[in-house]
Coordinates of C-alpha atoms and ligand atoms in Angstrom, one line a residue:
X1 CA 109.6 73.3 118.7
X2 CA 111.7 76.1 116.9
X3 CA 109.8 76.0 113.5
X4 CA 107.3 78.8 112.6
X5 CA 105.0 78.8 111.4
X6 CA 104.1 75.3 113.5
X7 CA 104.6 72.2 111.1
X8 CA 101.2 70.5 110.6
X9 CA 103.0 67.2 112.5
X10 CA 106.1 67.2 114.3
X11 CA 107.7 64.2 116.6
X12 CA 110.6 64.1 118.4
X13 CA 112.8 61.2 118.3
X14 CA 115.9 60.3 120.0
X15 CA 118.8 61.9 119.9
X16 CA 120.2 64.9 118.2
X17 CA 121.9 65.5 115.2
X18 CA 125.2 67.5 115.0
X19 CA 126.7 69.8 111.9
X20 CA 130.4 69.4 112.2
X21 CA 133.3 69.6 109.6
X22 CA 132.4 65.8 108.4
X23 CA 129.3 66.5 107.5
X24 CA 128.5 66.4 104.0
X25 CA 125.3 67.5 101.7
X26 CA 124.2 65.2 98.7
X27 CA 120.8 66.8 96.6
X28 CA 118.8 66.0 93.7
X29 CA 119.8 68.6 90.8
X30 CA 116.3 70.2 90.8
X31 CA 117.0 71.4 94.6
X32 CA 120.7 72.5 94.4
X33 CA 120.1 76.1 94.8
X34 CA 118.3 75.5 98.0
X35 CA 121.1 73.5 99.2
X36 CA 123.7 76.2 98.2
X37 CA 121.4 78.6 100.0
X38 CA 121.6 76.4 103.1
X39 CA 125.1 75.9 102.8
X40 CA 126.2 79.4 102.5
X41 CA 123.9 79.8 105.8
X42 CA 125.8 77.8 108.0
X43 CA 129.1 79.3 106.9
X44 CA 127.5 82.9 107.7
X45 CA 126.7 81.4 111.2
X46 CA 130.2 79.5 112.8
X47 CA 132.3 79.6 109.4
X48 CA 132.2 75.7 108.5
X49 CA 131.9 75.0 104.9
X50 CA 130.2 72.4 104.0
X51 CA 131.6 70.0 101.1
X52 CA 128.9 68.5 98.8
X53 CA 129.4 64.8 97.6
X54 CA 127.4 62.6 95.2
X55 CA 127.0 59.1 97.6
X56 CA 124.6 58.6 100.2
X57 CA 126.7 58.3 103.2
X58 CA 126.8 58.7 107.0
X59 CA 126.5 62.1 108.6
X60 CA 124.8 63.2 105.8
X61 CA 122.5 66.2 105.2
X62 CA 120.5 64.8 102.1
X63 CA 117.9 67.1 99.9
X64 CA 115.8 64.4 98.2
X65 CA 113.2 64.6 95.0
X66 CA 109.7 62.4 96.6
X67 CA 106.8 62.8 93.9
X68 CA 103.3 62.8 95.8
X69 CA 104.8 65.5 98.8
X70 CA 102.1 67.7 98.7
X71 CA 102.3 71.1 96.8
X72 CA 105.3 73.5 98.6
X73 CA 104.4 70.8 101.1
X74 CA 108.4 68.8 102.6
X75 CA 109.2 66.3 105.3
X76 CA 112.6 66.3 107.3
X77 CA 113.6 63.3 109.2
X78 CA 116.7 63.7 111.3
X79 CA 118.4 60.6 112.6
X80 CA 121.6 60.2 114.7
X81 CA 123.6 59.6 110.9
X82 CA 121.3 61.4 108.6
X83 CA 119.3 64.6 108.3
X84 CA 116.6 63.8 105.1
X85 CA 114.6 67.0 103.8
X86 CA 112.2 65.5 101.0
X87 CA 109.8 67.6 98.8
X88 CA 108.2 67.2 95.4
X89 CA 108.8 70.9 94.2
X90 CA 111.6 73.8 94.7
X91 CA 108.8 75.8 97.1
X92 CA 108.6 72.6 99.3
X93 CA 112.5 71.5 99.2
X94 CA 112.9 75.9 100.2
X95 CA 110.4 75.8 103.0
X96 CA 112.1 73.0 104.5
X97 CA 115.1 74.9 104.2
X98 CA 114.0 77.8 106.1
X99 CA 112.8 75.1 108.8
X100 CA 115.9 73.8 108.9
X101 CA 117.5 76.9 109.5
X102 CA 115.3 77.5 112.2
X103 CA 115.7 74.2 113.9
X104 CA 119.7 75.0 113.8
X105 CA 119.5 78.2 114.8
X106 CA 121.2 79.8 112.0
X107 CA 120.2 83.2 112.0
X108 CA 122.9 84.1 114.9
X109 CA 126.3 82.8 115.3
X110 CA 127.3 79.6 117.1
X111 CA 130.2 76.9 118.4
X112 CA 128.3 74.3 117.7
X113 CA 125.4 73.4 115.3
X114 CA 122.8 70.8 116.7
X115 CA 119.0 69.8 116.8
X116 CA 117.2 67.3 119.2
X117 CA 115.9 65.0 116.4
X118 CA 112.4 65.2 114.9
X119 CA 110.6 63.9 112.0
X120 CA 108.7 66.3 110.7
X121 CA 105.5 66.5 108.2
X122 CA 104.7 69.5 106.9
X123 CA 102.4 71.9 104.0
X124 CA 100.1 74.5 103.8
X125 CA 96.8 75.1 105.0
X126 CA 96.2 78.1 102.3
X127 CA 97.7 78.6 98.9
X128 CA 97.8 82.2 99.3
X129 CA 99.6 83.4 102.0
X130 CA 100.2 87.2 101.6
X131 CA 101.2 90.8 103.2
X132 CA 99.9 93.9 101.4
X133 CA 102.0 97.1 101.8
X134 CA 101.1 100.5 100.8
X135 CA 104.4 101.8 99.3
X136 CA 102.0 105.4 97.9
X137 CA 100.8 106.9 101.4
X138 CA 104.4 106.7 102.4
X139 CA 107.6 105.6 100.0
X140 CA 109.6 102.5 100.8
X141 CA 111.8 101.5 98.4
X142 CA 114.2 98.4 97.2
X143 CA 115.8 97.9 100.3
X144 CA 113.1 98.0 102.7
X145 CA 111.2 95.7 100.6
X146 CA 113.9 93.3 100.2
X147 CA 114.3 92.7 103.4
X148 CA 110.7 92.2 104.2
X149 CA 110.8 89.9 101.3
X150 CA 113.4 88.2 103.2
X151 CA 111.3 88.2 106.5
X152 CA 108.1 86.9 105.0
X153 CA 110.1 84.2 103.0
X154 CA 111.4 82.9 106.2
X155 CA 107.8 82.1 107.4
X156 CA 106.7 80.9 104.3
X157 CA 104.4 83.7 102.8
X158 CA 104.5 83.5 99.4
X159 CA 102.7 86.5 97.8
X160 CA 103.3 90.3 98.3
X161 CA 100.5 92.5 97.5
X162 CA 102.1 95.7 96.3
X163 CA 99.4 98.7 96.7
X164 CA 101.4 101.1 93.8
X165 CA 98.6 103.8 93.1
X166 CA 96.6 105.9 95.3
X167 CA 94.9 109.3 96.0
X168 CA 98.3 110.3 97.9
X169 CA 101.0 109.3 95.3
X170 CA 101.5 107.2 91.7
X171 CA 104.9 104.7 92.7
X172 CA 106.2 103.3 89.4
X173 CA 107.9 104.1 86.4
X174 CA 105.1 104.4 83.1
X175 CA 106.9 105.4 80.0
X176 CA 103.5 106.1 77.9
X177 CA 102.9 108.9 80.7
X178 CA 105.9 110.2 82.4
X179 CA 103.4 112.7 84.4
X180 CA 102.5 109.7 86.2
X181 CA 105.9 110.0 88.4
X182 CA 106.9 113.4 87.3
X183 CA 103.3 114.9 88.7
X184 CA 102.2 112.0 90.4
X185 CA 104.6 110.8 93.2
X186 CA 105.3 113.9 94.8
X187 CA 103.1 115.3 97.2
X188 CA 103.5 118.7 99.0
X189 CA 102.1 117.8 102.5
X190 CA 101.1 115.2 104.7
X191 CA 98.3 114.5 107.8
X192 CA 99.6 113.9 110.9
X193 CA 98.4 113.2 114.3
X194 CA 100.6 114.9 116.6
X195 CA 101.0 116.7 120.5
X196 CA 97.4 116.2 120.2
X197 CA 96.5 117.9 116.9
X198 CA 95.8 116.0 113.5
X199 CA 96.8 118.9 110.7
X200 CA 98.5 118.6 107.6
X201 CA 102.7 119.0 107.2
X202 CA 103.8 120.9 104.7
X203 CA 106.9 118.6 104.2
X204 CA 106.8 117.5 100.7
X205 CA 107.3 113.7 100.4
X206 CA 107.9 111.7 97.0
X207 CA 109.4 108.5 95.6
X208 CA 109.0 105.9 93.1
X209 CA 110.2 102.3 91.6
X210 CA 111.8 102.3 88.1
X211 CA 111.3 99.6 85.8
X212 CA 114.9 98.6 86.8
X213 CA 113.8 98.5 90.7
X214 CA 110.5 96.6 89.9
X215 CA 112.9 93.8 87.8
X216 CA 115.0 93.7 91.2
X217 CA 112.1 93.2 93.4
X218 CA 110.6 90.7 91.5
X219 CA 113.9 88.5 91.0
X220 CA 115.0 88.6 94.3
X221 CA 110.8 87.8 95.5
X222 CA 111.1 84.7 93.0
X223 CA 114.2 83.3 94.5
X224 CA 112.2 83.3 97.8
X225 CA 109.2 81.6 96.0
X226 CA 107.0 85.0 96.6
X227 CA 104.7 86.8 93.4
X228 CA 104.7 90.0 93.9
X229 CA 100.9 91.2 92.7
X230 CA 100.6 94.8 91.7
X231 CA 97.5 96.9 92.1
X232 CA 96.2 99.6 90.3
X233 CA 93.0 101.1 92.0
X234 CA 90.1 102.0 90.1
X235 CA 87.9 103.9 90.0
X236 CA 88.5 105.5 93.5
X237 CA 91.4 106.0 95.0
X238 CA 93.3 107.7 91.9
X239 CA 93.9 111.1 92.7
X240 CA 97.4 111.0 92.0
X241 CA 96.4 109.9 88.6
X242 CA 93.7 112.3 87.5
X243 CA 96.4 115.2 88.9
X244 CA 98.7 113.8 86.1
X245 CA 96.2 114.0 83.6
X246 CA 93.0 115.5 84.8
X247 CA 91.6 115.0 81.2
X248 CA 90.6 111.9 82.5
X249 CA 88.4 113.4 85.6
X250 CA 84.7 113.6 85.4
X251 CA 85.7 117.8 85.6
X252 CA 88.9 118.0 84.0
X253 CA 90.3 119.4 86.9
X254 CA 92.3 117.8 89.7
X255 CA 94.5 120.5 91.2
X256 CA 97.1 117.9 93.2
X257 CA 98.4 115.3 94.6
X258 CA 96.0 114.3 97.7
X259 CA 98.0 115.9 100.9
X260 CA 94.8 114.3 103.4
X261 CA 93.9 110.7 103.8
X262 CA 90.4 109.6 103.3
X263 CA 88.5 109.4 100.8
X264 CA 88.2 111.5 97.8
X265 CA 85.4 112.0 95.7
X266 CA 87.5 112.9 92.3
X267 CA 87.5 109.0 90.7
X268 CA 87.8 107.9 86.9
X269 CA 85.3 109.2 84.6
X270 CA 83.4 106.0 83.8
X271 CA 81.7 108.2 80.2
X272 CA 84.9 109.2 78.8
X273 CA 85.8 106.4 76.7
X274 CA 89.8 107.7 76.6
X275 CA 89.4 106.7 80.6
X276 CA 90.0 102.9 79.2
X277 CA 92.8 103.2 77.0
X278 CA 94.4 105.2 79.0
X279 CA 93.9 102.7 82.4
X280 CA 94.9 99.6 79.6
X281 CA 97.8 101.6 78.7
X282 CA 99.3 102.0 82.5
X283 CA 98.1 98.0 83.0
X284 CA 100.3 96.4 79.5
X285 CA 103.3 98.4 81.4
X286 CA 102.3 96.6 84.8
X287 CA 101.9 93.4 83.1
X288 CA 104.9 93.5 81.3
X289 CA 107.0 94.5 84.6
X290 CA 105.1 92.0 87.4
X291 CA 104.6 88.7 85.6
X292 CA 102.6 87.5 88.5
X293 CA 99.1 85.1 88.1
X294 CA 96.9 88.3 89.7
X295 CA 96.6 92.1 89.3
X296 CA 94.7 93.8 92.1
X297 CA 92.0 96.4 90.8
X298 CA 91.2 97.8 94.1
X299 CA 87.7 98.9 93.1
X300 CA 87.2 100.2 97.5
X301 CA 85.6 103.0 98.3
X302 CA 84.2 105.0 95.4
X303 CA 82.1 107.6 96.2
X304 CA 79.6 108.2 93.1
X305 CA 79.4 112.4 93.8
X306 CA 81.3 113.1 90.0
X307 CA 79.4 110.4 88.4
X308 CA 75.9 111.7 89.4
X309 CA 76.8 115.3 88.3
X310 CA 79.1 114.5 85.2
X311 CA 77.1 114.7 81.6
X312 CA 79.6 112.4 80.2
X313 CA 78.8 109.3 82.8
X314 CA 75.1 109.8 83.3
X315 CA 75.1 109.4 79.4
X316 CA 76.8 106.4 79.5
X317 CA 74.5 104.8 82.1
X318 CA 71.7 105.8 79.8
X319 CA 73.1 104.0 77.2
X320 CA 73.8 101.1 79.5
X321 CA 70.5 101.0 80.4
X322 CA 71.6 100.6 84.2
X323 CA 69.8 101.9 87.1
X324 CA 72.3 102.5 89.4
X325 CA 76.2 103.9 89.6
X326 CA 77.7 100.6 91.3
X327 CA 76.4 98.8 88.0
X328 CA 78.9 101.0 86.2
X329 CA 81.2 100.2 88.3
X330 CA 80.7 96.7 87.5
X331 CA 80.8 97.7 84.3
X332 CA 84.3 99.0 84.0
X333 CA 85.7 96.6 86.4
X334 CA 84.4 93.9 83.8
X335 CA 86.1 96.1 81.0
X336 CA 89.4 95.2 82.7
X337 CA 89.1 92.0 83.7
X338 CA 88.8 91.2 79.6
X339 CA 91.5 93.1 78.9
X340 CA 93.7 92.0 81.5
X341 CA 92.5 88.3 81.0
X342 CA 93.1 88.5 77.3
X343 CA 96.9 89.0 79.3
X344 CA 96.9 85.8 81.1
X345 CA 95.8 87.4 84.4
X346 CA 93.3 86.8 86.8
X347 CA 92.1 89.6 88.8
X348 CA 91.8 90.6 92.5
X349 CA 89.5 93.4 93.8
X350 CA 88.3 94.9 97.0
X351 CA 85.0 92.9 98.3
X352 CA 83.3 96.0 98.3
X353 CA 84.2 96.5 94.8
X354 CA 82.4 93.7 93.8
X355 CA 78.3 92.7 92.5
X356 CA 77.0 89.3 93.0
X357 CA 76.6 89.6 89.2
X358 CA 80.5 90.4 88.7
X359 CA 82.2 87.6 86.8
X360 CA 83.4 84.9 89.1
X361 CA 86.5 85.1 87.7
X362 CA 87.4 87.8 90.0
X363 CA 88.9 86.9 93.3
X364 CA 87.5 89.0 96.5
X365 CA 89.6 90.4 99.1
X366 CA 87.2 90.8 102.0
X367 CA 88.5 93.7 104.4
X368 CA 85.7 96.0 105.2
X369 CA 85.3 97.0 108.1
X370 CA 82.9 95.7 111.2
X371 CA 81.4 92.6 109.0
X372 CA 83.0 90.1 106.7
X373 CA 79.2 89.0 105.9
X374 CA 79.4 90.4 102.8
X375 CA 82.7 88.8 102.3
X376 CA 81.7 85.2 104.2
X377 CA 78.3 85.5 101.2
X378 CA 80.8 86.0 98.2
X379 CA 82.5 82.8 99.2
X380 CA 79.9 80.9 99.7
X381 CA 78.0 81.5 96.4
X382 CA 80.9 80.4 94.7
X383 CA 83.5 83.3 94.7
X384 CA 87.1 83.1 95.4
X385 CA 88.2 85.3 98.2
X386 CA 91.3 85.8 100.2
X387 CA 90.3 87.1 103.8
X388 CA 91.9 90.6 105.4
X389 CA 89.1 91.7 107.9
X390 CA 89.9 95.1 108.9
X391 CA 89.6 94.2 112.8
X392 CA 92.3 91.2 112.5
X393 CA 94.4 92.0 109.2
X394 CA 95.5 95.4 109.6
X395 CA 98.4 95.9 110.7
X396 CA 98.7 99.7 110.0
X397 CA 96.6 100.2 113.4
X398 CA 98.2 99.7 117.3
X399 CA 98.6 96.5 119.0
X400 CA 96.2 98.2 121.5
X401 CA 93.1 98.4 118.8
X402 CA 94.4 94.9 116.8
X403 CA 96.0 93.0 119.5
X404 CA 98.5 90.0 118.0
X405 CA 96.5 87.4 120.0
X406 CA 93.5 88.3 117.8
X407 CA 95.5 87.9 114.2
X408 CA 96.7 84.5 115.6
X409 CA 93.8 83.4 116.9
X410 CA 91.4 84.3 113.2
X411 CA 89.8 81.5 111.9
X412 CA 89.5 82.3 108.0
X413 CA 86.9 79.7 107.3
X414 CA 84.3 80.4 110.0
X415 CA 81.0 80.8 108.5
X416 CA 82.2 79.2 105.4
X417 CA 79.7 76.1 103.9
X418 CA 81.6 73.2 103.7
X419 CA 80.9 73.1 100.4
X420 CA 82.5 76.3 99.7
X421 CA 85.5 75.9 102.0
X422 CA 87.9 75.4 98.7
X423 CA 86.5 79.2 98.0
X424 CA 88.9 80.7 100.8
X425 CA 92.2 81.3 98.7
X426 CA 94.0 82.3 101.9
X427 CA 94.4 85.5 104.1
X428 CA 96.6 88.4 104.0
X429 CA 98.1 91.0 106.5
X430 CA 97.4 94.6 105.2
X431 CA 100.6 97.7 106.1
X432 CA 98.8 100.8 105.2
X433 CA 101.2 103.2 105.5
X434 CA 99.2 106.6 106.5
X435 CA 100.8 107.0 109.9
X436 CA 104.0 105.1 109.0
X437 CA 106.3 107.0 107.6
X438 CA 109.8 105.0 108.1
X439 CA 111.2 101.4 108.4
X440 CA 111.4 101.4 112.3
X441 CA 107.4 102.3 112.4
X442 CA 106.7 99.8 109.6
X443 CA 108.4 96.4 111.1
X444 CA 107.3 97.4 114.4
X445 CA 103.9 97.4 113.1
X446 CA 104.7 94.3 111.1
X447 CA 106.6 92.3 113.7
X448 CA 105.3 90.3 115.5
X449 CA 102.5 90.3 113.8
X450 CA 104.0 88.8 110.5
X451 CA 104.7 85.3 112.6
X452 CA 100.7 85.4 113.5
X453 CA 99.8 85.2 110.2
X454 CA 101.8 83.1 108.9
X455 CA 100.7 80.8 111.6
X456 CA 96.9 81.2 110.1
X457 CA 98.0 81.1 106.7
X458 CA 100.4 77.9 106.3
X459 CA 99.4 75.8 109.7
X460 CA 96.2 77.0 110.8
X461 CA 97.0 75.8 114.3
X462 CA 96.2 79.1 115.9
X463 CA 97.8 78.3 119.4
X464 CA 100.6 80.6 120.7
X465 CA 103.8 79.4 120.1
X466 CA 106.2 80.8 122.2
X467 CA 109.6 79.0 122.0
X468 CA 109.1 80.1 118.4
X469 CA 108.4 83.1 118.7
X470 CA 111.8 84.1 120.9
X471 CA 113.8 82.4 117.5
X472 CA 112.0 85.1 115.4
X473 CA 112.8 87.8 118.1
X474 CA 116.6 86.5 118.1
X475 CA 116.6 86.8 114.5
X476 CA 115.1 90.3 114.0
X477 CA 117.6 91.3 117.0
X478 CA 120.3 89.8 114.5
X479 CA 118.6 92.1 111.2
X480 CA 118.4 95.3 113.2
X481 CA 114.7 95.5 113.1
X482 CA 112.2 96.9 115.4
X483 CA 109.9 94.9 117.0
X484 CA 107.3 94.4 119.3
X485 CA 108.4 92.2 122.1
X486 CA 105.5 92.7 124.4
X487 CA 103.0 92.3 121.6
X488 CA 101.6 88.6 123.1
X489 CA 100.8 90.1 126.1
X490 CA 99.1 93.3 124.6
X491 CA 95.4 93.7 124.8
X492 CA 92.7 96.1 123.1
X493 CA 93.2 99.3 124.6
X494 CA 90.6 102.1 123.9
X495 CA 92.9 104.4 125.5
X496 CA 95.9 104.0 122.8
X497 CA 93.0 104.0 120.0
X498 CA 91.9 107.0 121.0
X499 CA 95.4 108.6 121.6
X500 CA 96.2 106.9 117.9
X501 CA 93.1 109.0 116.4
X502 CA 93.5 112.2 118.4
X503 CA 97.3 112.8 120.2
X504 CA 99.7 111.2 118.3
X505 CA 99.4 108.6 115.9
X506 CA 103.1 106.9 117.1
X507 CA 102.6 107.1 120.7
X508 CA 102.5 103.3 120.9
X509 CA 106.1 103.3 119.7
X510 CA 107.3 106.2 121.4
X511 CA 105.8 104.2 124.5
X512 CA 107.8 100.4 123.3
X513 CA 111.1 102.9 123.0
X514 CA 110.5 104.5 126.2
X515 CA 110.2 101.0 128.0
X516 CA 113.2 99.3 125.5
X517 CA 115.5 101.8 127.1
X518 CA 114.4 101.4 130.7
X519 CA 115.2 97.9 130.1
X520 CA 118.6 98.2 128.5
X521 CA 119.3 100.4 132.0
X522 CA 118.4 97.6 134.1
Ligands
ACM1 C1 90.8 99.4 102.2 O1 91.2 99.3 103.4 N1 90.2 100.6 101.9 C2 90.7 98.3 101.3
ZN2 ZN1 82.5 111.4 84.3

């Protein structure tokens, strides 16, 4: 079976079903984008274009409106004299599109265009079915994320989690503070890991979306039925920011843009009550550029070192009358998620952001490292979570510390109450971008790991599925993109974990490279 992810039921039938120069393509008005889309794709692949007509008739390619199809949920049933894709919404009638392309092949050029017949069932396990990536530690722009629009739209993620402000670099246009980009996206060194040193680069590296960019992203994500979420971290993680404007430090002085990774101790000041205008200021821009359901908060790793020594926040815990500094965190995280549900949104944050007492309005993304028990607890007293363990979700570390066997094989609902099973939103692949600093490092960290998760996300059959798998290979051959062909056989390796921490953080591809072209000799 050539579709990916798998189809929750798929039978073969008899026979096989030809595209040839008769063939015609009749749709319901709701779906005839889709069936432009499809059409356009067999004429990029052997040249034939297909003519539409407005009677059901034989050799027939036929894109029908069925109420009750489940939710981006379609069925295809080919016979000898007729190829039916059904679906009750444009998600589902697009998803069976891209399954159709896949069962034709027609992502590389060919004489002929045929399937062995099948009549397949097919929707998703998960609603939410994302990839996160970190466009702050390194700069990737409109084309790069077009195209991995364009790869996750092919197996049928539908939500890209853009990570736009951290310690390292601020990534989109803000017209209320133009130091935002002019200070905040360009940073004069980097950490790297390299001939066995890790040092910082004095290479300065910058880069950021306009409001014209952002518009472009999100049109061309919502053609492929993806919501692009943006997220603004707070409190931690703003470096970048508070370099801008350091009035809105707890010391009124942030000398620059972060050149290490990590984890810095300069956060928000929690007691300066301009902190929250300012932050509501930067989020009505966001809103008004992503007009997605969720904003992502971040809320991760805060260290509380300002708060404890700043006069301004220890007043305002007094006057809160809270004992402790992750209560104020609470505190302003629930600031936002007013303000930003007042907007329409509902908000994501880092698990470790979150109380049991924060509003359950906010959606957890579970990710920290060694246990999701904190995580597994949030769902099951009610919370909404999307799952990205740090051991099985991130794809910013080698195959030989997360091997691709171990995202495919994650189970998002294990220790998840029956009960609460309708908690788990989905799961999400994380691309931080510390030690990728290009396209070929950031799809051969991505590939083939992207097919893996879709398979947990939409099918939740978590079996390997190699015949597949070579189709995705074929077509990222066909795009130009790197991948990582060997990945299914790859185990955990503490060798390249420790050469990724100490000798050079791209060994693993200089090593795939190294091989490709021994190959290519052969
Ligand atoms: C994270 O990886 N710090 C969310
Ligand atoms: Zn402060």
């Amino acid at each position: 079976m050539r579709i990916l992810p798998r189809p929750q039921k798929a039978e073969r039938l008899a026979g096989q079903f030809t595209i040839d120069a008769q063939t015609t393509v009749f749709c319901h008005p709701d779906f005839q984008d889709i069936a432009n889309q499809f059409v356009a794709q067999v004429q990029s692949c052997n040249g034939l274009v297909l003519q539409f007509c407005d009677n059901v008739e034989e050799n027939q390619i036929h894109f029908v409106l069925e109420e009750g199809t489940p939710l981006e949920g379609y069925k295809i049933n080919i016979s000898q004299t007729c190829l039916t894709v059904s679906a009750s919404d444009k998600a589902g009638c697009f998803y069976a599109m891209q399954s159709l392309c896949q069962l034709f092949d027609l992502f590389a050029p060919h004489e002929t265009l045929s399937t062995v017949n099948y009549y397949v069932e097919d929707y998703p396990k998960f609603a939410y079915r994302g990839l996160h990536l970190d466009i702050c530690r390194h700069f990737f722009g409109v084309q790069t994320i077009k195209k991995v629009l364009d790869l996750m739209s092919e197996v049928k993620l539908n939500k890209l989690h853009l990570h736009l402000s951290d310690d390292q670099g601020f990534r989109v246009q803000i017209d209320k503070y133009p130091l935002l980009t002019e200070v905040g996206s360009v940073r004069a060194g980097s950490e790297v890991v390299r001939d066995g040193k890790r040092f910082v680069e004095e290479v300065s590296h910058s880069g950021y979306l306009t409001k014209a960019d952002v518009a472009e992203i999100v049109a061309y994500a919502s053609q492929r039925h993806i919501e692009v979420i943006p997220e603004l971290e707070i409190p931690g993680h703003m470096v970048a920011i508070l370099a801008s404007y350091p009035e809105f430090s707890c010391t009124g002085k942030v000398a620059e843009v972060r050149k290490n990774w990590g984890i810095s101790k300069d956060i928000l000041c929690a007691g300066n009550e301009e902190s929250y205008q300012f932050v509501c200021d930067i989020l009505d821009e966001i809103c008004d550029m992503f007009p997605s359901e969720y904003i992502h908060l971040g809320g991760d790793e805060a260290p509380k070192d300002r708060w404890c020594n700043c006069p301004k926040c220890v007043e305002k815990m007094a006057e809160l009358k809270f004992d402790n500094f992750a209560q104020l965190q609470n505190y302003m995280l629930e600031f936002f998620v007013s303000y930003l549900t007042q907007a329409g949104k509902k908000v994501i944050a880092w698990n470790d952001g979150i109380l049991p007492q924060t509003s359950l309005d906010v959606v957890s993304q579970v990710w920290k490292p060694f246990t999701t028990k904190q995580g597994i607890k949030q769902a099951n007293d009610g919370r909404k979570t999307i799952m990205s363990p740090f051991f099985t979700m991130y794809f910013d570390y080698p195959y030989g510390m997360t091997p691709f066997k171990k995202t495919l094989k994650f189970n998002p609902l294990k220790g998840i109450k029956k009960h609460a099973r309708e908690n788990i939103l989905g799961v999400e692949g994380t691309l931080w971008t510390e030690y990728i600093a290009d396209e070929e490092k950031l799809f051969f960290n991505m590939l083939p790991r992207l097919d893996a998760l879709a398979n947990v996300g939409w099918s939740g059959i978590r079996t390997y599925f190699g015949e597949a798998l070579q189709g995705r290979f074929a077509r990222y051959d066909q795009l130009g993109v790197t991948y990582n062909v060997r990945a299914p056989k790859q185990k955990r390796s503490l060798r390249t974990i420790r050469k990724f921490f100490k000798v050079d953080a791209n060994g693993e591809l200089a090593k795939h490279k190294s091989w490709l072209a021994k190959q290519l000799e052969k």
